mmCIF file of C-alpha atoms and ligand atoms in Angstrom:
data_model
loop_
_atom_site.group_PDB
_atom_site.id
_atom_site.type_symbol
_atom_site.label_atom_id
_atom_site.label_comp_id
_atom_site.label_asym_id
_atom_site.label_seq_id
_atom_site.Cartn_x
_atom_site.Cartn_y
_atom_site.Cartn_z
ATOM 1 C CA MET W 13 173.446 152.491 -9.303
ATOM 2 C CA SER W 14 175.450 154.041 -12.251
ATOM 3 C CA GLY W 15 172.982 156.136 -14.428
ATOM 4 C CA ALA W 16 175.494 156.104 -17.339
ATOM 5 C CA ALA W 17 175.337 152.218 -17.353
ATOM 6 C CA ARG W 18 171.705 151.929 -17.207
ATOM 7 C CA ARG W 19 169.346 151.071 -20.253
ATOM 8 C CA THR W 20 166.483 153.285 -20.630
ATOM 9 C CA LEU W 21 162.767 152.757 -20.296
ATOM 10 C CA ARG W 22 161.140 155.260 -22.609
ATOM 11 C CA ILE W 23 157.691 156.529 -21.479
ATOM 12 C CA ALA W 24 154.888 157.965 -23.549
ATOM 13 C CA LEU W 25 152.407 159.803 -21.285
ATOM 14 C CA ALA W 26 148.803 160.575 -22.315
ATOM 15 C CA GLY W 27 147.217 163.434 -20.086
ATOM 16 C CA LEU W 28 148.967 166.282 -18.375
ATOM 17 C CA GLY W 29 146.164 166.920 -16.074
ATOM 18 C CA CYS W 30 146.406 167.155 -12.319
ATOM 19 C CA VAL W 31 147.934 163.529 -12.052
ATOM 20 C CA GLY W 32 149.723 163.492 -15.368
ATOM 21 C CA GLY W 33 151.366 166.830 -14.722
ATOM 22 C CA LYS W 34 152.825 165.499 -11.341
ATOM 23 C CA VAL W 35 153.895 162.349 -13.017
ATOM 24 C CA ALA W 36 155.724 164.254 -15.762
ATOM 25 C CA GLU W 37 157.327 166.600 -13.168
ATOM 26 C CA TRP W 38 158.594 163.810 -11.154
ATOM 27 C CA LEU W 39 159.914 161.901 -14.197
ATOM 28 C CA LEU W 40 161.821 165.057 -15.078
ATOM 29 C CA ASP W 41 163.199 165.472 -11.690
ATOM 30 C CA PRO W 42 166.454 163.449 -11.150
ATOM 31 C CA SER W 43 166.251 163.666 -7.344
ATOM 32 C CA HIS W 44 162.869 161.884 -7.130
ATOM 33 C CA PRO W 45 163.159 158.567 -5.333
ATOM 34 C CA VAL W 46 161.857 156.724 -8.399
ATOM 35 C CA HIS W 47 165.123 157.160 -10.236
ATOM 36 C CA ALA W 48 167.163 155.582 -7.516
ATOM 37 C CA VAL W 49 165.004 152.448 -7.229
ATOM 38 C CA SER W 50 164.319 151.861 -11.076
ATOM 39 C CA PRO W 51 167.018 149.492 -12.645
ATOM 40 C CA LEU W 52 166.275 151.288 -16.080
ATOM 41 C CA ARG W 53 166.742 154.913 -16.596
ATOM 42 C CA LEU W 54 163.208 156.314 -16.749
ATOM 43 C CA GLU W 55 162.782 158.906 -19.686
ATOM 44 C CA LEU W 56 159.809 160.875 -20.606
ATOM 45 C CA ALA W 57 159.852 160.507 -24.373
ATOM 46 C CA ALA W 58 156.516 161.872 -25.449
ATOM 47 C CA VAL W 59 153.208 163.330 -24.367
ATOM 48 C CA CYS W 60 149.826 163.811 -25.752
ATOM 49 C CA VAL W 61 147.461 166.428 -24.358
ATOM 50 C CA ARG W 62 144.051 167.461 -25.551
ATOM 51 C CA ASP W 63 144.862 171.140 -25.695
ATOM 52 C CA PRO W 64 148.576 171.930 -26.299
ATOM 53 C CA GLY W 65 148.029 175.656 -25.890
ATOM 54 C CA LYS W 66 146.852 175.436 -22.252
ATOM 55 C CA ALA W 67 149.389 176.849 -19.590
ATOM 56 C CA ARG W 68 150.479 174.005 -17.108
ATOM 57 C CA GLY W 69 153.311 175.536 -15.103
ATOM 58 C CA LEU W 70 155.498 172.519 -16.380
ATOM 59 C CA ALA W 71 158.424 173.200 -18.906
ATOM 60 C CA LEU W 72 158.886 170.062 -20.958
ATOM 61 C CA PRO W 73 162.348 169.877 -22.266
ATOM 62 C CA ASP W 74 162.815 169.827 -26.330
ATOM 63 C CA SER W 75 163.543 166.058 -26.145
ATOM 64 C CA VAL W 76 160.059 165.323 -25.221
ATOM 65 C CA ARG W 77 158.004 164.837 -28.337
ATOM 66 C CA MET W 78 154.595 166.238 -28.356
ATOM 67 C CA ALA W 79 152.325 163.644 -30.149
ATOM 68 C CA GLY W 80 149.469 165.242 -31.929
ATOM 69 C CA THR W 81 146.989 162.449 -31.646
ATOM 70 C CA LEU W 82 146.592 159.450 -29.148
ATOM 71 C CA GLU W 83 147.191 157.048 -32.211
ATOM 72 C CA GLU W 84 150.646 158.880 -32.741
ATOM 73 C CA LEU W 85 151.594 158.656 -29.164
ATOM 74 C CA ALA W 86 150.695 154.721 -29.083
ATOM 75 C CA ALA W 87 153.084 154.652 -32.075
ATOM 76 C CA ALA W 88 155.757 156.903 -30.531
ATOM 77 C CA ASP W 89 159.184 155.455 -29.941
ATOM 78 C CA ALA W 90 158.637 154.140 -26.418
ATOM 79 C CA ASP W 91 158.447 151.197 -24.183
ATOM 80 C CA VAL W 92 155.616 151.948 -21.994
ATOM 81 C CA VAL W 93 152.407 153.841 -22.565
ATOM 82 C CA VAL W 94 150.910 155.726 -19.512
ATOM 83 C CA GLU W 95 147.314 156.413 -19.914
ATOM 84 C CA LEU W 96 145.806 159.187 -17.781
ATOM 85 C CA ILE W 97 143.067 160.686 -19.989
ATOM 86 C CA GLY W 98 140.198 158.792 -18.227
ATOM 87 C CA GLY W 99 137.148 157.669 -19.773
ATOM 88 C CA VAL W 100 136.359 154.339 -21.640
ATOM 89 C CA ASP W 101 136.318 154.623 -25.378
ATOM 90 C CA ARG W 102 139.338 156.760 -26.315
ATOM 91 C CA ALA W 103 141.422 155.404 -23.416
ATOM 92 C CA GLY W 104 140.435 151.830 -24.377
ATOM 93 C CA ALA W 105 141.456 152.537 -27.969
ATOM 94 C CA LEU W 106 144.680 153.796 -26.827
ATOM 95 C CA VAL W 107 145.470 151.019 -24.500
ATOM 96 C CA ALA W 108 144.482 148.347 -27.132
ATOM 97 C CA ALA W 109 146.663 150.115 -29.721
ATOM 98 C CA ALA W 110 149.576 150.601 -27.523
ATOM 99 C CA ILE W 111 149.477 146.771 -26.535
ATOM 100 C CA GLY W 112 149.075 146.069 -30.295
ATOM 101 C CA VAL W 113 152.331 147.674 -31.130
ATOM 102 C CA GLY W 114 154.338 146.169 -28.417
ATOM 103 C CA ARG W 115 154.107 148.530 -25.574
ATOM 104 C CA ASP W 116 153.681 147.855 -21.833
ATOM 105 C CA VAL W 117 150.921 149.904 -20.312
ATOM 106 C CA VAL W 118 150.266 151.726 -17.120
ATOM 107 C CA THR W 119 146.752 153.098 -16.311
ATOM 108 C CA ALA W 120 145.010 154.765 -13.594
ATOM 109 C CA ASN W 121 141.609 154.353 -15.230
ATOM 110 C CA LYS W 122 139.081 152.540 -12.957
ATOM 111 C CA ALA W 123 136.122 153.273 -15.472
ATOM 112 C CA LEU W 124 138.275 151.362 -18.244
ATOM 113 C CA LEU W 125 139.214 148.524 -16.067
ATOM 114 C CA ALA W 126 135.680 148.067 -14.621
ATOM 115 C CA HIS W 127 134.419 147.824 -18.143
ATOM 116 C CA ARG W 128 137.158 146.242 -20.030
ATOM 117 C CA GLY W 129 139.858 145.261 -17.677
ATOM 118 C CA PRO W 130 139.821 141.410 -18.193
ATOM 119 C CA GLU W 131 139.426 141.702 -21.943
ATOM 120 C CA LEU W 132 142.479 144.194 -21.996
ATOM 121 C CA ALA W 133 144.573 142.158 -19.521
ATOM 122 C CA ALA W 134 143.890 139.009 -21.644
ATOM 123 C CA ARG W 135 145.234 140.960 -24.769
ATOM 124 C CA ALA W 136 148.201 142.198 -22.937
ATOM 125 C CA GLU W 137 149.131 138.770 -21.729
ATOM 126 C CA ALA W 138 148.586 137.029 -24.970
ATOM 127 C CA ALA W 139 151.043 139.843 -26.593
ATOM 128 C CA GLY W 140 153.521 139.262 -23.824
ATOM 129 C CA ARG W 141 152.864 142.837 -22.573
ATOM 130 C CA LEU W 142 152.518 144.249 -18.947
ATOM 131 C CA LEU W 143 149.371 146.072 -17.819
ATOM 132 C CA PHE W 144 149.591 147.563 -14.464
ATOM 133 C CA PHE W 145 146.995 149.904 -12.717
ATOM 134 C CA GLU W 146 148.060 150.388 -9.002
ATOM 135 C CA THR W 147 146.410 153.919 -9.031
ATOM 136 C CA ALA W 148 142.966 152.765 -9.975
ATOM 137 C CA VAL W 149 142.055 151.850 -6.512
ATOM 138 C CA GLY W 150 143.300 153.776 -3.455
ATOM 139 C CA ALA W 151 145.588 156.105 -5.596
ATOM 140 C CA GLY W 152 149.108 155.740 -4.134
ATOM 141 C CA THR W 153 148.009 153.582 -1.337
ATOM 142 C CA PRO W 154 149.367 150.184 -2.332
ATOM 143 C CA VAL W 155 146.323 147.987 -2.676
ATOM 144 C CA ILE W 156 146.330 146.302 -6.094
ATOM 145 C CA ASP W 157 150.034 145.015 -5.869
ATOM 146 C CA VAL W 158 149.190 143.640 -2.242
ATOM 147 C CA ILE W 159 146.044 141.819 -3.629
ATOM 148 C CA GLU W 160 147.916 140.771 -6.965
ATOM 149 C CA ASP W 161 151.219 139.560 -5.273
ATOM 150 C CA SER W 162 151.291 139.302 -1.473
ATOM 151 C CA LEU W 163 147.605 137.946 -1.142
ATOM 152 C CA GLY W 164 147.593 136.343 -4.695
ATOM 153 C CA VAL W 165 148.036 132.872 -2.704
ATOM 154 C CA CYS W 166 144.966 133.340 -0.500
ATOM 155 C CA ARG W 167 141.311 132.739 -1.243
ATOM 156 C CA VAL W 168 139.395 136.018 -0.399
ATOM 157 C CA ARG W 169 135.993 135.718 1.170
ATOM 158 C CA SER W 170 134.981 139.390 1.288
ATOM 159 C CA VAL W 171 136.407 142.788 0.550
ATOM 160 C CA HIS W 172 134.803 145.843 2.230
ATOM 161 C CA GLY W 173 136.230 149.355 1.576
ATOM 162 C CA VAL W 174 135.821 152.947 1.729
ATOM 163 C CA VAL W 175 137.303 153.675 -1.766
ATOM 164 C CA ASN W 176 136.123 157.077 -2.624
ATOM 165 C CA GLY W 177 138.061 159.932 -1.239
ATOM 166 C CA THR W 178 135.426 162.775 -2.122
ATOM 167 C CA THR W 179 132.592 161.183 -0.369
ATOM 168 C CA ASN W 180 134.732 160.177 2.723
ATOM 169 C CA PHE W 181 135.821 163.721 2.834
ATOM 170 C CA ILE W 182 132.416 164.928 2.421
ATOM 171 C CA LEU W 183 130.748 162.707 5.096
ATOM 172 C CA SER W 184 133.509 163.220 7.715
ATOM 173 C CA SER W 185 133.763 166.976 7.139
ATOM 174 C CA MET W 186 129.960 167.152 7.764
ATOM 175 C CA ALA W 187 130.332 165.126 10.908
ATOM 176 C CA GLU W 188 133.279 167.043 12.184
ATOM 177 C CA ARG W 189 132.376 170.681 11.128
ATOM 178 C CA ALA W 190 129.035 171.720 12.460
ATOM 179 C CA GLY W 191 126.854 173.243 10.007
ATOM 180 C CA MET W 192 128.816 172.409 6.958
ATOM 181 C CA THR W 193 126.524 171.689 4.049
ATOM 182 C CA PHE W 194 126.917 168.850 1.475
ATOM 183 C CA GLY W 195 127.482 171.598 -1.259
ATOM 184 C CA GLU W 196 130.362 173.284 0.765
ATOM 185 C CA ALA W 197 132.025 170.007 1.467
ATOM 186 C CA LEU W 198 131.809 168.947 -2.119
ATOM 187 C CA ALA W 199 133.283 172.266 -3.295
ATOM 188 C CA GLU W 200 136.135 171.877 -0.834
ATOM 189 C CA ALA W 201 136.879 168.335 -2.167
ATOM 190 C CA SER W 202 136.853 169.732 -5.681
ATOM 191 C CA ALA W 203 139.273 172.640 -4.834
ATOM 192 C CA LEU W 204 141.702 170.006 -3.323
ATOM 193 C CA GLY W 205 141.744 167.967 -6.422
ATOM 194 C CA TYR W 206 139.882 164.890 -5.043
ATOM 195 C CA ALA W 207 136.634 165.066 -7.039
ATOM 196 C CA GLU W 208 136.220 163.813 -10.651
ATOM 197 C CA ALA W 209 135.592 166.475 -13.445
ATOM 198 C CA ASP W 210 131.973 165.165 -13.037
ATOM 199 C CA PRO W 211 131.609 164.909 -9.430
ATOM 200 C CA SER W 212 128.247 163.047 -9.819
ATOM 201 C CA LEU W 213 130.550 159.969 -10.462
ATOM 202 C CA ASP W 214 131.581 160.425 -6.710
ATOM 203 C CA VAL W 215 128.601 161.348 -4.914
ATOM 204 C CA ASP W 216 126.333 158.943 -6.684
ATOM 205 C CA GLY W 217 128.621 155.943 -5.939
ATOM 206 C CA HIS W 218 129.678 155.150 -9.481
ATOM 207 C CA ASP W 219 133.424 155.904 -8.980
ATOM 208 C CA ALA W 220 133.263 153.385 -5.902
ATOM 209 C CA ALA W 221 131.389 150.927 -7.992
ATOM 210 C CA GLN W 222 134.006 151.020 -10.740
ATOM 211 C CA LYS W 223 136.700 150.398 -8.099
ATOM 212 C CA LEU W 224 134.705 147.479 -6.530
ATOM 213 C CA CYS W 225 134.680 145.848 -9.913
ATOM 214 C CA VAL W 226 138.415 146.027 -10.242
ATOM 215 C CA LEU W 227 138.713 144.560 -6.735
ATOM 216 C CA ALA W 228 136.284 141.952 -7.302
ATOM 217 C CA GLN W 229 137.934 140.837 -10.662
ATOM 218 C CA LEU W 230 141.140 140.495 -8.952
ATOM 219 C CA CYS W 231 139.973 138.737 -5.796
ATOM 220 C CA PHE W 232 137.323 136.646 -7.081
ATOM 221 C CA GLY W 233 138.399 135.921 -10.818
ATOM 222 C CA GLN W 234 134.882 137.107 -12.150
ATOM 223 C CA GLU W 235 134.233 139.524 -14.870
ATOM 224 C CA VAL W 236 132.169 142.235 -12.860
ATOM 225 C CA ARG W 237 130.643 145.118 -14.469
ATOM 226 C CA PRO W 238 129.395 148.256 -12.824
ATOM 227 C CA GLU W 239 125.818 147.235 -13.580
ATOM 228 C CA ASP W 240 126.281 144.106 -11.414
ATOM 229 C CA VAL W 241 126.824 146.463 -8.481
ATOM 230 C CA ALA W 242 123.786 147.544 -6.345
ATOM 231 C CA THR W 243 124.832 151.262 -6.147
ATOM 232 C CA THR W 244 123.476 154.110 -4.027
ATOM 233 C CA GLY W 245 125.238 157.309 -3.345
ATOM 234 C CA ILE W 246 125.312 159.880 -0.528
ATOM 235 C CA ARG W 247 123.248 162.572 -2.308
ATOM 236 C CA HIS W 248 120.294 162.114 -0.067
ATOM 237 C CA VAL W 249 122.028 161.584 3.262
ATOM 238 C CA THR W 250 121.093 164.171 5.789
ATOM 239 C CA PRO W 251 123.088 166.006 8.375
ATOM 240 C CA SER W 252 120.895 164.633 11.133
ATOM 241 C CA GLU W 253 121.543 160.987 9.845
ATOM 242 C CA ILE W 254 125.152 161.584 10.189
ATOM 243 C CA LEU W 255 125.006 163.089 13.556
ATOM 244 C CA ASP W 256 122.558 160.371 14.790
ATOM 245 C CA GLY W 257 125.203 157.839 13.962
ATOM 246 C CA LEU W 258 127.824 159.707 15.764
ATOM 247 C CA GLU W 259 125.747 159.645 19.002
ATOM 248 C CA HIS W 260 125.829 155.855 18.754
ATOM 249 C CA ARG W 261 129.503 155.718 17.902
ATOM 250 C CA LEU W 262 128.873 155.051 14.214
ATOM 251 C CA ALA W 263 130.456 156.739 11.344
ATOM 252 C CA LEU W 264 128.351 157.172 8.226
ATOM 253 C CA ARG W 265 130.424 156.136 5.077
ATOM 254 C CA LEU W 266 130.009 155.228 1.654
ATOM 255 C CA LEU W 267 130.892 151.353 1.845
ATOM 256 C CA ALA W 268 131.703 149.220 -1.041
ATOM 257 C CA SER W 269 131.461 145.484 -0.421
ATOM 258 C CA ALA W 270 132.063 142.359 -2.377
ATOM 259 C CA GLU W 271 131.126 139.212 -0.511
ATOM 260 C CA LEU W 272 131.203 135.654 -1.273
ATOM 261 C CA ARG W 273 128.259 133.968 0.237
ATOM 262 C CA ASP W 274 126.537 130.692 -0.459
ATOM 263 C CA GLY W 275 128.451 130.253 -3.601
ATOM 264 C CA ARG W 276 127.285 133.625 -4.890
ATOM 265 C CA LEU W 277 129.121 136.933 -5.157
ATOM 266 C CA ARG W 278 127.216 139.964 -3.715
ATOM 267 C CA LEU W 279 128.174 143.567 -4.657
ATOM 268 C CA ALA W 280 127.022 146.790 -3.300
ATOM 269 C CA VAL W 281 128.067 150.440 -2.824
ATOM 270 C CA ARG W 282 125.703 152.282 -0.283
ATOM 271 C CA PRO W 283 125.874 154.716 2.616
ATOM 272 C CA ALA W 284 126.260 152.448 5.827
ATOM 273 C CA TYR W 285 126.879 152.961 9.543
ATOM 274 C CA ILE W 286 130.321 151.588 10.494
ATOM 275 C CA PRO W 287 131.302 151.260 14.287
ATOM 276 C CA ARG W 288 133.926 153.702 15.157
ATOM 277 C CA THR W 289 135.778 150.921 16.656
ATOM 278 C CA HIS W 290 136.286 149.107 13.214
ATOM 279 C CA PRO W 291 139.231 150.429 11.253
ATOM 280 C CA LEU W 292 136.889 151.259 8.347
ATOM 281 C CA GLY W 293 134.768 153.481 10.784
ATOM 282 C CA GLN W 294 138.044 155.557 11.669
ATOM 283 C CA LEU W 295 138.756 156.916 8.318
ATOM 284 C CA ASN W 296 138.445 160.516 7.838
ATOM 285 C CA GLY W 297 138.925 163.180 5.024
ATOM 286 C CA VAL W 298 140.420 161.698 1.805
ATOM 287 C CA ARG W 299 141.632 158.535 3.471
ATOM 288 C CA ASN W 300 140.677 155.178 1.894
ATOM 289 C CA GLY W 301 140.631 151.842 3.465
ATOM 290 C CA LEU W 302 140.174 148.171 2.574
ATOM 291 C CA TRP W 303 139.247 145.241 4.903
ATOM 292 C CA ILE W 304 140.150 142.115 2.991
ATOM 293 C CA ASP W 305 138.946 138.798 4.667
ATOM 294 C CA THR W 306 141.117 135.828 3.491
ATOM 295 C CA ALA W 307 140.588 132.076 4.441
ATOM 296 C CA GLU W 308 144.366 131.700 4.794
ATOM 297 C CA ALA W 309 145.777 134.967 6.156
ATOM 298 C CA GLY W 310 142.598 136.267 7.954
ATOM 299 C CA GLY W 311 141.577 139.973 7.837
ATOM 300 C CA ILE W 312 144.024 142.388 6.212
ATOM 301 C CA PHE W 313 143.634 146.194 6.631
ATOM 302 C CA LEU W 314 145.079 148.626 4.015
ATOM 303 C CA SER W 315 144.632 152.299 4.457
ATOM 304 C CA GLY W 316 145.971 155.541 2.956
ATOM 305 C CA PRO W 317 145.095 158.681 1.135
ATOM 306 C CA GLY W 318 142.930 157.609 -1.776
ATOM 307 C CA ALA W 319 142.926 160.629 -4.169
ATOM 308 C CA GLY W 320 144.883 163.712 -4.915
ATOM 309 C CA ALA W 321 147.644 164.602 -7.541
ATOM 310 C CA GLU W 322 150.636 163.450 -5.330
ATOM 311 C CA SER W 323 149.202 160.247 -4.138
ATOM 312 C CA SER W 324 147.887 159.215 -7.423
ATOM 313 C CA ALA W 325 151.332 160.134 -9.176
ATOM 314 C CA THR W 326 152.881 157.937 -6.524
ATOM 315 C CA GLY W 327 150.801 154.896 -7.775
ATOM 316 C CA VAL W 328 151.883 155.635 -11.413
ATOM 317 C CA LEU W 329 155.275 155.820 -10.562
ATOM 318 C CA SER W 330 155.461 152.670 -8.647
ATOM 319 C CA ASP W 331 153.924 150.908 -11.595
ATOM 320 C CA LEU W 332 156.684 152.471 -13.752
ATOM 321 C CA ALA W 333 159.285 151.082 -11.404
ATOM 322 C CA ARG W 334 157.515 147.645 -11.449
ATOM 323 C CA VAL W 335 157.685 147.711 -15.269
ATOM 324 C CA ALA W 336 161.347 148.616 -15.214
ATOM 325 C CA ARG W 337 162.214 145.896 -12.672
ATOM 326 C CA LEU W 338 160.640 143.137 -14.695
ATOM 327 C CA ARG W 339 161.943 144.252 -18.197
ATOM 328 C CA ALA W 340 165.447 144.768 -16.750
ATOM 329 C CA GLY W 341 165.240 141.370 -15.310
ATOM 330 C CA GLY W 342 164.396 140.005 -18.779
ATOM 331 C CA ALA W 343 160.838 139.094 -18.168
ATOM 332 C CA THR W 344 159.089 138.139 -21.429
ATOM 333 C CA ALA W 345 155.760 137.216 -19.872
ATOM 334 C CA TRP W 346 153.830 137.899 -16.763
ATOM 335 C CA PRO W 347 150.678 136.191 -15.604
ATOM 336 C CA LEU W 348 148.030 139.080 -15.237
ATOM 337 C CA ARG W 349 145.545 138.001 -12.597
ATOM 338 C CA MET W 350 142.981 140.351 -14.172
ATOM 339 C CA ALA W 351 143.216 138.218 -17.382
ATOM 340 C CA ARG W 352 141.956 135.110 -15.469
ATOM 341 C CA ALA W 353 138.423 136.915 -14.976
ATOM 342 C CA LYS W 354 137.784 137.210 -18.803
ATOM 343 C CA GLY W 355 134.485 135.681 -19.558
ATOM 344 C CA ARG W 356 134.067 134.086 -15.986
ATOM 345 C CA ARG W 357 130.700 135.178 -14.648
ATOM 346 C CA GLY W 358 129.567 132.080 -12.835
ATOM 347 C CA LEU W 359 129.398 133.536 -9.250
ATOM 348 C CA LEU W 360 127.243 136.368 -10.461
ATOM 349 C CA GLY W 361 123.688 136.722 -11.797
ATOM 350 C CA ALA W 362 120.664 137.573 -9.862
ATOM 351 C CA ALA W 363 122.348 137.076 -6.731
ATOM 352 C CA ALA W 364 124.635 139.895 -7.298
ATOM 353 C CA GLU W 365 121.895 142.376 -6.971
ATOM 354 C CA SER W 366 120.830 141.050 -3.479
ATOM 355 C CA ALA W 367 121.342 143.161 -0.551
ATOM 356 C CA LEU W 368 124.155 142.375 1.698
ATOM 357 C CA GLY W 369 123.440 141.001 5.244
ATOM 358 C CA ASN W 370 123.224 143.684 7.849
ATOM 359 C CA ALA W 371 124.185 143.865 11.271
ATOM 360 C CA PRO W 372 121.311 144.603 13.665
ATOM 361 C CA ALA W 373 120.922 148.409 14.127
ATOM 362 C CA PRO W 374 122.028 149.541 17.579
ATOM 363 C CA SER W 375 118.969 151.555 18.358
ATOM 364 C CA PRO W 376 115.366 151.733 17.195
ATOM 365 C CA ARG W 377 116.062 155.488 16.048
ATOM 366 C CA LEU W 378 118.641 154.266 13.439
ATOM 367 C CA ARG W 379 116.384 151.584 12.027
ATOM 368 C CA GLY W 380 115.807 153.615 8.869
ATOM 369 C CA ARG W 381 116.852 153.416 5.409
ATOM 370 C CA ILE W 382 120.594 153.141 6.156
ATOM 371 C CA GLU W 383 122.157 149.879 6.966
ATOM 372 C CA THR W 384 124.615 149.189 9.875
ATOM 373 C CA ALA W 385 127.481 147.217 8.491
ATOM 374 C CA LEU W 386 130.639 145.492 9.909
ATOM 375 C CA ALA W 387 129.693 144.796 13.576
ATOM 376 C CA ASP W 388 132.639 145.256 15.640
HETATM 377 N N1 LIG K 11 137.410 160.989 -7.353
HETATM 378 C C1 LIG K 11 138.158 159.977 -6.733
HETATM 379 C C2 LIG K 11 138.013 159.803 -5.397
HETATM 380 C C3 LIG K 11 139.618 160.145 -7.293
HETATM 381 O O1 LIG K 11 137.503 160.765 -4.779
HETATM 382 O O2 LIG K 11 138.305 158.940 -4.670
HETATM 383 C C4 LIG K 11 140.554 159.020 -6.910
HETATM 384 O O3 LIG K 11 140.142 157.833 -7.560
#
């Protein structure tokens, strides 16, 4: 592809943290594969950071404009705004402003999508803008695009997933490394860049609940909020509960589930024993996995690293390449499946809080407070 002949996609990036820094580094590196697959030349046009004085080990060329505020970034001369600042309020205002002034948007922000995804997608669709968020679930592991696109023609019956890398790293490290404590495993996950700035979002299950909302909105077309998800984290899991499971060939994992049963959507995040023979029971370390049961295509399993700067930046670049392909092809509208969920809550209600059906415990000793899920 001839670089000189290519039109340009100008990118405004909010946030140069662990993920944003890697996105910027790769956009500035002409040898990164994204530049070969994008039909438009990808140009980092502007950035906005909370602390411009902070050393980041990243040399931005003079051509990159430093926006002083998020409002300035939204209004910068760009085609697409990439939101990597996290949180709901400021990020939501940025995304809404960017759509309002005619930008496409890429975000990795699961909290924002869990709280405002359908509304923002409807806003984007009405404005003829794109809103892509591959990184919000599974980081760079292609999950959203598969559900949106390839499985968009299927009826989903249930989604079960290990969608938080930090807790999976903690639980599998405690199982594999004798004597490792919860605190040591969490410290290691933080040092590796997996944990949220506030790791209670990981260990108390809220990050997984936000990701489950994004998945349920896509798979079931319902406006699902974190408060609809019965959420229990792993803080109170004991080493002996993990080891007891192992003795019975069960992996203790933080399992997120959305299941359509009797016309009701049941949503839960909780520690559960999963048979080691089930694909979700074989995920160790930061690996995430999703088991999607569809009426037409049967059970689909997706798996890959679910956190970390490089995996997450890969998800963001895949979205940028997608924007470039659509815009280069002259797309003026794009049906955003997330927008279909706006205002639709018919499958929710009290039933959303009900416990999910459990597989029978394989031994009386495990018949405690932790359920056994996903019989093999
Ligand atoms: N803290 C998150 C996790 C990062 O551990 O999965 C990726 O969303």
